[in-house]
Amino acid sequence: MGLISTQEDVEKSILFTTVDKMVRWAQKSSIWPATFGLACCAIEMMSVTDSRYDIARFGSEAFRASPRQADLMIVAGRVSQKMAPVLRTIWEQMPEPKWVIAMGACASSGGVFDNYAIIQGVDHIVPVDVYVPGCPPTPEALLFGVLKLRDKIAMGLPPKYIEVSRRQAKG
Ligand code: SF4
């Protein structure tokens, strides 16, 4: 380790930021998803944790078995009417701030299951921050969705449920 001697060295050694920016950086760098899969899309979701796709690069490999330790719900698969209240309960048990990714056509819009048993888009049950298209979306597509979510957090955009409640408060 050399001594800090010149002004240039000093400038390289000191980091100026705001607490707000630092918090956002910490949040986007450690998004922990809930361990929760509903159908075929969940297989692709599991793939992102392996060495090929390596979601650990973004600090999100720690899928949590308890919703109380998770701040991201990846809805991977179709949501049945029966499952909807369970999904809502899990989401409510997650601490704030929290985010939701709708992974795939079924989670986003019901997909090919245009029938009474399937919710036609999980945004009828919980507010969704990022939609990932595809049937199923590739692991790369899900990673792209996670990167988009990181961008939203870094920009200081509020989670969707906060946006929705602000809109409702305004009337
Ligand atoms: S989008 Fe396709 S792969 Fe995903 S749950 Fe629906 S049918 Fe299965």
CSV table of N, CA and C in Angstrom, one decimal, residues 16-145:
chain,number,residue,atom,x,y,z
A,16,PHE,N,-17.7,10.3,-2.5
A,16,PHE,CA,-18.8,11.2,-2.1
A,16,PHE,C,-20.1,10.6,-2.6
A,17,THR,N,-21.1,10.5,-1.7
A,17,THR,CA,-22.4,10.1,-2.1
A,17,THR,C,-23.4,10.5,-1.1
A,18,THR,N,-24.7,10.2,-1.3
A,18,THR,CA,-25.7,10.5,-0.3
A,18,THR,C,-26.2,9.2,0.3
A,19,VAL,N,-26.8,9.3,1.5
A,19,VAL,CA,-27.3,8.1,2.2
A,19,VAL,C,-28.3,7.5,1.3
A,20,ASP,N,-29.1,8.3,0.7
A,20,ASP,CA,-30.2,7.8,-0.2
A,20,ASP,C,-29.6,6.9,-1.3
A,21,LYS,N,-28.6,7.4,-2.0
A,21,LYS,CA,-28.0,6.7,-3.1
A,21,LYS,C,-27.4,5.4,-2.6
A,22,MET,N,-26.7,5.5,-1.4
A,22,MET,CA,-26.1,4.3,-0.8
A,22,MET,C,-27.1,3.2,-0.5
A,23,VAL,N,-28.3,3.6,0.1
A,23,VAL,CA,-29.3,2.7,0.4
A,23,VAL,C,-29.8,2.0,-0.9
A,24,ARG,N,-30.0,2.8,-1.9
A,24,ARG,CA,-30.6,2.3,-3.2
A,24,ARG,C,-29.6,1.3,-3.8
A,25,TRP,N,-28.3,1.6,-3.7
A,25,TRP,CA,-27.2,0.7,-4.2
A,25,TRP,C,-27.3,-0.6,-3.4
A,26,ALA,N,-27.4,-0.5,-2.1
A,26,ALA,CA,-27.5,-1.8,-1.3
A,26,ALA,C,-28.7,-2.6,-1.6
A,27,GLN,N,-29.8,-1.9,-1.8
A,27,GLN,CA,-31.1,-2.6,-2.1
A,27,GLN,C,-31.0,-3.3,-3.4
A,28,LYS,N,-30.5,-2.6,-4.4
A,28,LYS,CA,-30.4,-3.2,-5.8
A,28,LYS,C,-29.4,-4.4,-5.9
A,29,SER,N,-28.4,-4.3,-5.0
A,29,SER,CA,-27.3,-5.3,-5.0
A,29,SER,C,-27.6,-6.5,-4.1
A,30,SER,N,-28.8,-6.5,-3.5
A,30,SER,CA,-29.1,-7.7,-2.6
A,30,SER,C,-30.6,-8.0,-2.6
A,31,ILE,N,-31.1,-8.1,-3.8
A,31,ILE,CA,-32.6,-8.4,-3.9
A,31,ILE,C,-32.7,-9.9,-3.7
A,32,TRP,N,-33.4,-10.3,-2.6
A,32,TRP,CA,-33.6,-11.7,-2.3
A,32,TRP,C,-35.0,-12.2,-2.7
A,33,PRO,N,-35.0,-13.2,-3.6
A,33,PRO,CA,-36.4,-13.7,-4.0
A,33,PRO,C,-36.9,-14.7,-3.0
A,34,ALA,N,-38.2,-14.7,-3.0
A,34,ALA,CA,-38.9,-15.8,-2.2
A,34,ALA,C,-38.8,-17.1,-3.0
A,35,THR,N,-38.7,-18.2,-2.3
A,35,THR,CA,-38.7,-19.5,-2.9
A,35,THR,C,-40.1,-19.9,-3.2
A,36,PHE,N,-40.5,-19.7,-4.4
A,36,PHE,CA,-41.9,-19.8,-4.7
A,36,PHE,C,-42.1,-20.0,-6.2
A,37,GLY,N,-42.6,-21.1,-6.6
A,37,GLY,CA,-42.8,-21.4,-8.1
A,37,GLY,C,-44.1,-22.1,-8.3
A,38,LEU,N,-44.8,-21.8,-9.4
A,38,LEU,CA,-46.2,-22.3,-9.6
A,38,LEU,C,-46.3,-23.3,-10.7
A,39,ALA,N,-45.5,-23.2,-11.8
A,39,ALA,CA,-45.6,-24.1,-12.9
A,39,ALA,C,-44.3,-24.2,-13.7
A,40,CYS,N,-44.5,-24.5,-15.0
A,40,CYS,CA,-43.3,-24.8,-15.8
A,40,CYS,C,-42.3,-23.6,-15.8
A,41,CYS,N,-42.7,-22.4,-15.7
A,41,CYS,CA,-41.8,-21.3,-15.7
A,41,CYS,C,-40.8,-21.4,-14.5
A,42,ALA,N,-41.2,-22.0,-13.4
A,42,ALA,CA,-40.4,-22.1,-12.2
A,42,ALA,C,-39.1,-22.9,-12.5
A,43,ILE,N,-39.2,-23.8,-13.5
A,43,ILE,CA,-37.9,-24.6,-13.9
A,43,ILE,C,-36.9,-23.6,-14.4
A,44,GLU,N,-37.4,-22.7,-15.3
A,44,GLU,CA,-36.4,-21.7,-15.9
A,44,GLU,C,-35.9,-20.8,-14.8
A,45,MET,N,-36.8,-20.5,-13.8
A,45,MET,CA,-36.4,-19.6,-12.7
A,45,MET,C,-35.3,-20.3,-11.9
A,46,MET,N,-35.4,-21.6,-11.6
A,46,MET,CA,-34.4,-22.3,-10.9
A,46,MET,C,-33.1,-22.3,-11.6
A,47,SER,N,-33.1,-22.3,-12.9
A,47,SER,CA,-31.9,-22.3,-13.7
A,47,SER,C,-31.0,-21.1,-13.5
A,48,VAL,N,-31.6,-20.0,-13.1
A,48,VAL,CA,-30.8,-18.8,-13.0
A,48,VAL,C,-29.8,-18.9,-11.8
A,49,THR,N,-30.0,-19.8,-10.9
A,49,THR,CA,-29.1,-19.9,-9.8
A,49,THR,C,-27.9,-20.8,-10.1
A,50,ASP,N,-27.9,-21.5,-11.3
A,50,ASP,CA,-26.8,-22.4,-11.5
A,50,ASP,C,-25.6,-21.7,-12.1
A,51,SER,N,-24.5,-22.4,-12.3
A,51,SER,CA,-23.3,-21.8,-12.6
A,51,SER,C,-23.3,-21.1,-14.0
A,52,ARG,N,-24.2,-21.7,-14.9
A,52,ARG,CA,-24.2,-21.1,-16.2
A,52,ARG,C,-24.8,-19.7,-16.3
A,53,TYR,N,-25.9,-19.5,-15.5
A,53,TYR,CA,-26.5,-18.1,-15.5
A,53,TYR,C,-26.1,-17.3,-14.4
A,54,ASP,N,-25.8,-17.9,-13.2
A,54,ASP,CA,-25.2,-17.3,-12.1
A,54,ASP,C,-25.8,-16.0,-11.6
A,55,ILE,N,-27.0,-16.1,-11.1
A,55,ILE,CA,-27.6,-14.8,-10.6
A,55,ILE,C,-26.9,-14.2,-9.4
A,56,ALA,N,-26.0,-15.0,-8.9
A,56,ALA,CA,-25.2,-14.5,-7.7
A,56,ALA,C,-24.4,-13.3,-8.1
A,57,ARG,N,-24.1,-13.2,-9.5
A,57,ARG,CA,-23.4,-12.0,-9.9
A,57,ARG,C,-24.1,-10.7,-9.5
A,58,PHE,N,-25.4,-10.8,-9.3
A,58,PHE,CA,-26.2,-9.6,-9.0
A,58,PHE,C,-26.7,-9.6,-7.5
A,59,GLY,N,-26.2,-10.6,-6.8
A,59,GLY,CA,-26.5,-10.6,-5.3
A,59,GLY,C,-27.9,-11.2,-5.0
A,60,SER,N,-28.5,-11.9,-6.0
A,60,SER,CA,-29.8,-12.4,-5.8
A,60,SER,C,-29.9,-13.9,-5.8
A,61,GLU,N,-28.9,-14.6,-5.4
A,61,GLU,CA,-28.9,-16.1,-5.4
A,61,GLU,C,-29.6,-16.6,-4.2
A,62,ALA,N,-29.8,-15.7,-3.2
A,62,ALA,CA,-30.3,-16.2,-1.9
A,62,ALA,C,-31.8,-16.3,-1.9
A,63,PHE,N,-32.4,-17.3,-2.5
A,63,PHE,CA,-33.8,-17.5,-2.5
A,63,PHE,C,-34.2,-17.9,-1.1
A,64,ARG,N,-35.1,-17.2,-0.5
A,64,ARG,CA,-35.5,-17.4,0.9
A,64,ARG,C,-36.7,-18.3,1.1
A,65,ALA,N,-36.6,-19.2,2.0
A,65,ALA,CA,-37.8,-20.1,2.3
A,65,ALA,C,-38.9,-19.3,3.1
A,66,SER,N,-38.5,-18.3,3.7
A,66,SER,CA,-39.5,-17.5,4.5
A,66,SER,C,-39.7,-16.2,3.8
A,67,PRO,N,-41.0,-15.8,3.5
A,67,PRO,CA,-41.3,-14.5,2.9
A,67,PRO,C,-40.8,-13.4,3.7
A,68,ARG,N,-40.7,-13.6,5.0
A,68,ARG,CA,-40.2,-12.5,5.9
A,68,ARG,C,-38.8,-12.1,5.6
A,69,GLN,N,-38.1,-13.0,4.9
A,69,GLN,CA,-36.6,-12.6,4.6
A,69,GLN,C,-36.5,-12.3,3.1
A,70,ALA,N,-37.6,-12.2,2.4
A,70,ALA,CA,-37.5,-12.0,0.9
A,70,ALA,C,-38.1,-10.6,0.6
A,71,ASP,N,-37.5,-10.0,-0.5
A,71,ASP,CA,-38.0,-8.7,-0.9
A,71,ASP,C,-38.4,-8.7,-2.4
A,72,LEU,N,-38.3,-9.9,-3.0
A,72,LEU,CA,-38.8,-10.0,-4.4
A,72,LEU,C,-39.6,-11.3,-4.5
A,73,MET,N,-40.8,-11.1,-5.1
A,73,MET,CA,-41.6,-12.3,-5.5
A,73,MET,C,-41.6,-12.5,-7.0
A,74,ILE,N,-41.0,-13.6,-7.4
A,74,ILE,CA,-41.0,-13.9,-8.9
A,74,ILE,C,-42.2,-14.9,-9.1
A,75,VAL,N,-43.3,-14.4,-9.7
A,75,VAL,CA,-44.4,-15.2,-10.0
A,75,VAL,C,-44.1,-16.0,-11.2
A,76,ALA,N,-43.7,-17.3,-11.0
A,76,ALA,CA,-43.2,-18.1,-12.2
A,76,ALA,C,-44.3,-19.2,-12.4
A,77,GLY,N,-45.2,-18.8,-13.3
A,77,GLY,CA,-46.3,-19.8,-13.7
A,77,GLY,C,-47.7,-19.2,-13.6
A,78,ARG,N,-48.6,-20.0,-14.0
A,78,ARG,CA,-50.0,-19.6,-14.0
A,78,ARG,C,-50.5,-19.6,-12.5
A,79,VAL,N,-51.4,-18.6,-12.3
A,79,VAL,CA,-52.0,-18.5,-10.9
A,79,VAL,C,-53.4,-18.9,-10.9
A,80,SER,N,-53.7,-20.0,-10.2
A,80,SER,CA,-55.1,-20.5,-10.2
A,80,SER,C,-55.9,-19.7,-9.2
A,81,GLN,N,-57.2,-19.7,-9.3
A,81,GLN,CA,-58.1,-19.0,-8.4
A,81,GLN,C,-57.8,-19.5,-7.0
A,82,LYS,N,-57.5,-20.8,-6.9
A,82,LYS,CA,-57.3,-21.4,-5.6
A,82,LYS,C,-56.0,-20.9,-4.9
A,83,MET,N,-55.0,-20.6,-5.8
A,83,MET,CA,-53.7,-20.2,-5.3
A,83,MET,C,-53.6,-18.7,-5.0
A,84,ALA,N,-54.5,-18.0,-5.6
A,84,ALA,CA,-54.4,-16.5,-5.5
A,84,ALA,C,-54.4,-16.0,-4.1
A,85,PRO,N,-55.3,-16.5,-3.2
A,85,PRO,CA,-55.2,-15.9,-1.8
A,85,PRO,C,-53.9,-16.3,-1.1
A,86,VAL,N,-53.4,-17.5,-1.5
A,86,VAL,CA,-52.1,-17.9,-0.8
A,86,VAL,C,-51.0,-17.0,-1.3
A,87,LEU,N,-51.0,-16.7,-2.6
A,87,LEU,CA,-50.0,-15.8,-3.2
A,87,LEU,C,-50.0,-14.4,-2.5
A,88,ARG,N,-51.3,-14.0,-2.4
A,88,ARG,CA,-51.5,-12.6,-1.7
A,88,ARG,C,-50.9,-12.7,-0.3
A,89,THR,N,-51.2,-13.7,0.4
A,89,THR,CA,-50.7,-13.8,1.8
A,89,THR,C,-49.2,-13.8,1.9
A,90,ILE,N,-48.6,-14.6,1.0
A,90,ILE,CA,-47.1,-14.6,1.0
A,90,ILE,C,-46.6,-13.2,0.7
A,91,TRP,N,-47.2,-12.5,-0.3
A,91,TRP,CA,-46.8,-11.2,-0.6
A,91,TRP,C,-46.9,-10.2,0.6
A,92,GLU,N,-48.1,-10.4,1.3
A,92,GLU,CA,-48.3,-9.5,2.5
A,92,GLU,C,-47.3,-9.7,3.6
A,93,GLN,N,-46.8,-11.0,3.7
A,93,GLN,CA,-45.8,-11.3,4.7
A,93,GLN,C,-44.4,-10.8,4.4
A,94,MET,N,-44.2,-10.4,3.2
A,94,MET,CA,-42.8,-9.9,2.8
A,94,MET,C,-42.7,-8.5,3.4
A,95,PRO,N,-41.5,-8.2,4.0
A,95,PRO,CA,-41.3,-6.9,4.5
A,95,PRO,C,-41.2,-5.8,3.4
A,96,GLU,N,-41.4,-4.6,3.7
A,96,GLU,CA,-41.3,-3.5,2.7
A,96,GLU,C,-39.8,-2.9,2.8
A,97,PRO,N,-39.3,-2.4,1.7
A,97,PRO,CA,-39.9,-2.4,0.4
A,97,PRO,C,-39.8,-3.7,-0.3
A,98,LYS,N,-40.8,-4.0,-1.2
A,98,LYS,CA,-40.8,-5.3,-1.9
A,98,LYS,C,-41.2,-5.1,-3.3
A,99,TRP,N,-40.8,-6.1,-4.1
A,99,TRP,CA,-41.1,-6.0,-5.6
A,99,TRP,C,-41.6,-7.3,-6.1
A,100,VAL,N,-42.3,-7.2,-7.3
A,100,VAL,CA,-42.9,-8.4,-7.9
A,100,VAL,C,-42.5,-8.4,-9.4
A,101,ILE,N,-42.0,-9.6,-9.8
A,101,ILE,CA,-41.8,-9.8,-11.2
A,101,ILE,C,-42.8,-10.9,-11.7
A,102,ALA,N,-43.6,-10.5,-12.8
A,102,ALA,CA,-44.5,-11.5,-13.4
A,102,ALA,C,-43.7,-12.2,-14.5
A,103,MET,N,-43.4,-13.5,-14.2
A,103,MET,CA,-42.5,-14.2,-15.2
A,103,MET,C,-43.4,-15.0,-16.1
A,104,GLY,N,-43.4,-14.7,-17.4
A,104,GLY,CA,-44.0,-15.5,-18.4
A,104,GLY,C,-45.5,-15.0,-18.7
A,105,ALA,N,-46.0,-15.6,-19.8
A,105,ALA,CA,-47.3,-15.2,-20.3
A,105,ALA,C,-48.4,-15.5,-19.3
A,106,CYS,N,-48.3,-16.7,-18.7
A,106,CYS,CA,-49.4,-17.0,-17.8
A,106,CYS,C,-49.5,-16.1,-16.6
A,107,ALA,N,-48.3,-15.8,-16.0
A,107,ALA,CA,-48.4,-14.9,-14.8
A,107,ALA,C,-48.8,-13.5,-15.2
A,108,SER,N,-48.3,-13.1,-16.4
A,108,SER,CA,-48.6,-11.7,-16.9
A,108,SER,C,-50.1,-11.5,-17.3
A,109,SER,N,-50.6,-12.6,-18.0
A,109,SER,CA,-51.9,-12.3,-18.6
A,109,SER,C,-52.8,-13.6,-18.6
A,110,GLY,N,-52.4,-14.6,-18.0
A,110,GLY,CA,-53.2,-15.9,-18.1
A,110,GLY,C,-52.7,-16.8,-19.2
A,111,GLY,N,-51.9,-16.2,-20.2
A,111,GLY,CA,-51.4,-17.0,-21.2
A,111,GLY,C,-52.4,-17.8,-22.0
A,112,VAL,N,-52.1,-19.0,-22.3
A,112,VAL,CA,-53.1,-19.8,-23.1
A,112,VAL,C,-54.3,-20.3,-22.3
A,113,PHE,N,-54.2,-20.0,-21.0
A,113,PHE,CA,-55.3,-20.5,-20.1
A,113,PHE,C,-56.4,-19.5,-19.9
A,114,ASP,N,-57.1,-19.2,-21.0
A,114,ASP,CA,-58.2,-18.3,-20.9
A,114,ASP,C,-59.4,-18.9,-20.4
A,115,ASN,N,-59.4,-19.2,-19.1
A,115,ASN,CA,-60.6,-20.0,-18.6
A,115,ASN,C,-60.9,-19.5,-17.1
A,116,TYR,N,-61.9,-20.0,-16.6
A,116,TYR,CA,-62.4,-19.5,-15.3
A,116,TYR,C,-61.5,-19.9,-14.1
A,117,ALA,N,-60.6,-20.9,-14.3
A,117,ALA,CA,-59.8,-21.4,-13.2
A,117,ALA,C,-58.5,-20.6,-13.0
A,118,ILE,N,-58.1,-19.8,-14.0
A,118,ILE,CA,-56.8,-19.2,-14.0
A,118,ILE,C,-57.0,-17.6,-13.9
A,119,ILE,N,-56.3,-17.0,-13.0
A,119,ILE,CA,-56.3,-15.5,-12.9
A,119,ILE,C,-55.7,-15.0,-14.2
A,120,GLN,N,-56.3,-14.0,-14.8
A,120,GLN,CA,-55.9,-13.5,-16.1
A,120,GLN,C,-54.9,-12.3,-15.9
A,121,GLY,N,-53.8,-12.7,-15.2
A,121,GLY,CA,-52.8,-11.7,-14.9
A,121,GLY,C,-52.6,-11.5,-13.4
A,122,VAL,N,-51.4,-11.8,-12.9
A,122,VAL,CA,-51.3,-11.7,-11.4
A,122,VAL,C,-51.4,-10.3,-10.9
A,123,ASP,N,-51.4,-9.3,-11.8
A,123,ASP,CA,-51.6,-7.9,-11.3
A,123,ASP,C,-53.0,-7.7,-10.8
A,124,HIS,N,-53.9,-8.7,-11.0
A,124,HIS,CA,-55.2,-8.6,-10.3
A,124,HIS,C,-55.1,-8.9,-8.8
A,125,ILE,N,-54.0,-9.5,-8.4
A,125,ILE,CA,-53.8,-10.0,-7.0
A,125,ILE,C,-52.8,-9.1,-6.3
A,126,VAL,N,-51.6,-8.9,-7.0
A,126,VAL,CA,-50.6,-8.1,-6.3
A,126,VAL,C,-50.0,-7.1,-7.4
A,127,PRO,N,-49.5,-5.9,-7.0
A,127,PRO,CA,-49.0,-5.0,-8.0
A,127,PRO,C,-47.7,-5.5,-8.5
A,128,VAL,N,-47.5,-5.4,-9.8
A,128,VAL,CA,-46.3,-6.0,-10.5
A,128,VAL,C,-45.4,-4.9,-11.0
A,129,ASP,N,-44.1,-5.0,-10.7
A,129,ASP,CA,-43.1,-4.0,-11.1
A,129,ASP,C,-42.5,-4.3,-12.5
A,130,VAL,N,-42.3,-5.6,-12.8
A,130,VAL,CA,-41.6,-5.9,-14.1
A,130,VAL,C,-42.3,-7.1,-14.7
A,131,TYR,N,-42.6,-7.0,-16.0
A,131,TYR,CA,-43.2,-8.2,-16.7
A,131,TYR,C,-42.2,-8.8,-17.6
A,132,VAL,N,-42.0,-10.1,-17.5
A,132,VAL,CA,-41.1,-10.8,-18.4
A,132,VAL,C,-41.9,-11.6,-19.4
A,133,PRO,N,-41.8,-11.3,-20.7
A,133,PRO,CA,-42.6,-12.1,-21.7
A,133,PRO,C,-42.0,-13.4,-22.0
A,134,GLY,N,-42.8,-14.3,-22.6
A,134,GLY,CA,-42.3,-15.6,-23.1
A,134,GLY,C,-43.1,-16.8,-22.5
A,135,CYS,N,-43.0,-17.9,-23.1
A,135,CYS,CA,-43.6,-19.1,-22.7
A,135,CYS,C,-42.8,-20.3,-23.0
A,136,PRO,N,-41.9,-20.7,-22.1
A,136,PRO,CA,-41.5,-19.9,-20.9
A,136,PRO,C,-40.4,-18.9,-21.3
A,137,PRO,N,-40.3,-17.9,-20.5
A,137,PRO,CA,-39.1,-17.0,-20.7
A,137,PRO,C,-37.8,-17.8,-20.4
A,138,THR,N,-36.8,-17.4,-21.2
A,138,THR,CA,-35.5,-18.1,-20.9
A,138,THR,C,-34.9,-17.6,-19.6
A,139,PRO,N,-34.0,-18.3,-19.0
A,139,PRO,CA,-33.3,-17.7,-17.9
A,139,PRO,C,-32.7,-16.4,-18.1
A,140,GLU,N,-32.2,-16.2,-19.4
A,140,GLU,CA,-31.6,-14.9,-19.7
A,140,GLU,C,-32.6,-13.8,-19.7
A,141,ALA,N,-33.9,-14.1,-20.1
A,141,ALA,CA,-34.9,-13.1,-20.1
A,141,ALA,C,-35.3,-12.8,-18.6
A,142,LEU,N,-35.3,-13.8,-17.8
A,142,LEU,CA,-35.6,-13.4,-16.3
A,142,LEU,C,-34.5,-12.6,-15.8
A,143,LEU,N,-33.2,-12.9,-16.1
A,143,LEU,CA,-32.1,-12.1,-15.6
A,143,LEU,C,-32.2,-10.6,-16.1
A,144,PHE,N,-32.7,-10.5,-17.4
A,144,PHE,CA,-32.9,-9.2,-17.9
A,144,PHE,C,-34.0,-8.4,-17.1
A,145,GLY,N,-35.0,-9.2,-16.7
A,145,GLY,CA,-36.0,-8.6,-15.9
A,145,GLY,C,-35.5,-8.1,-14.5
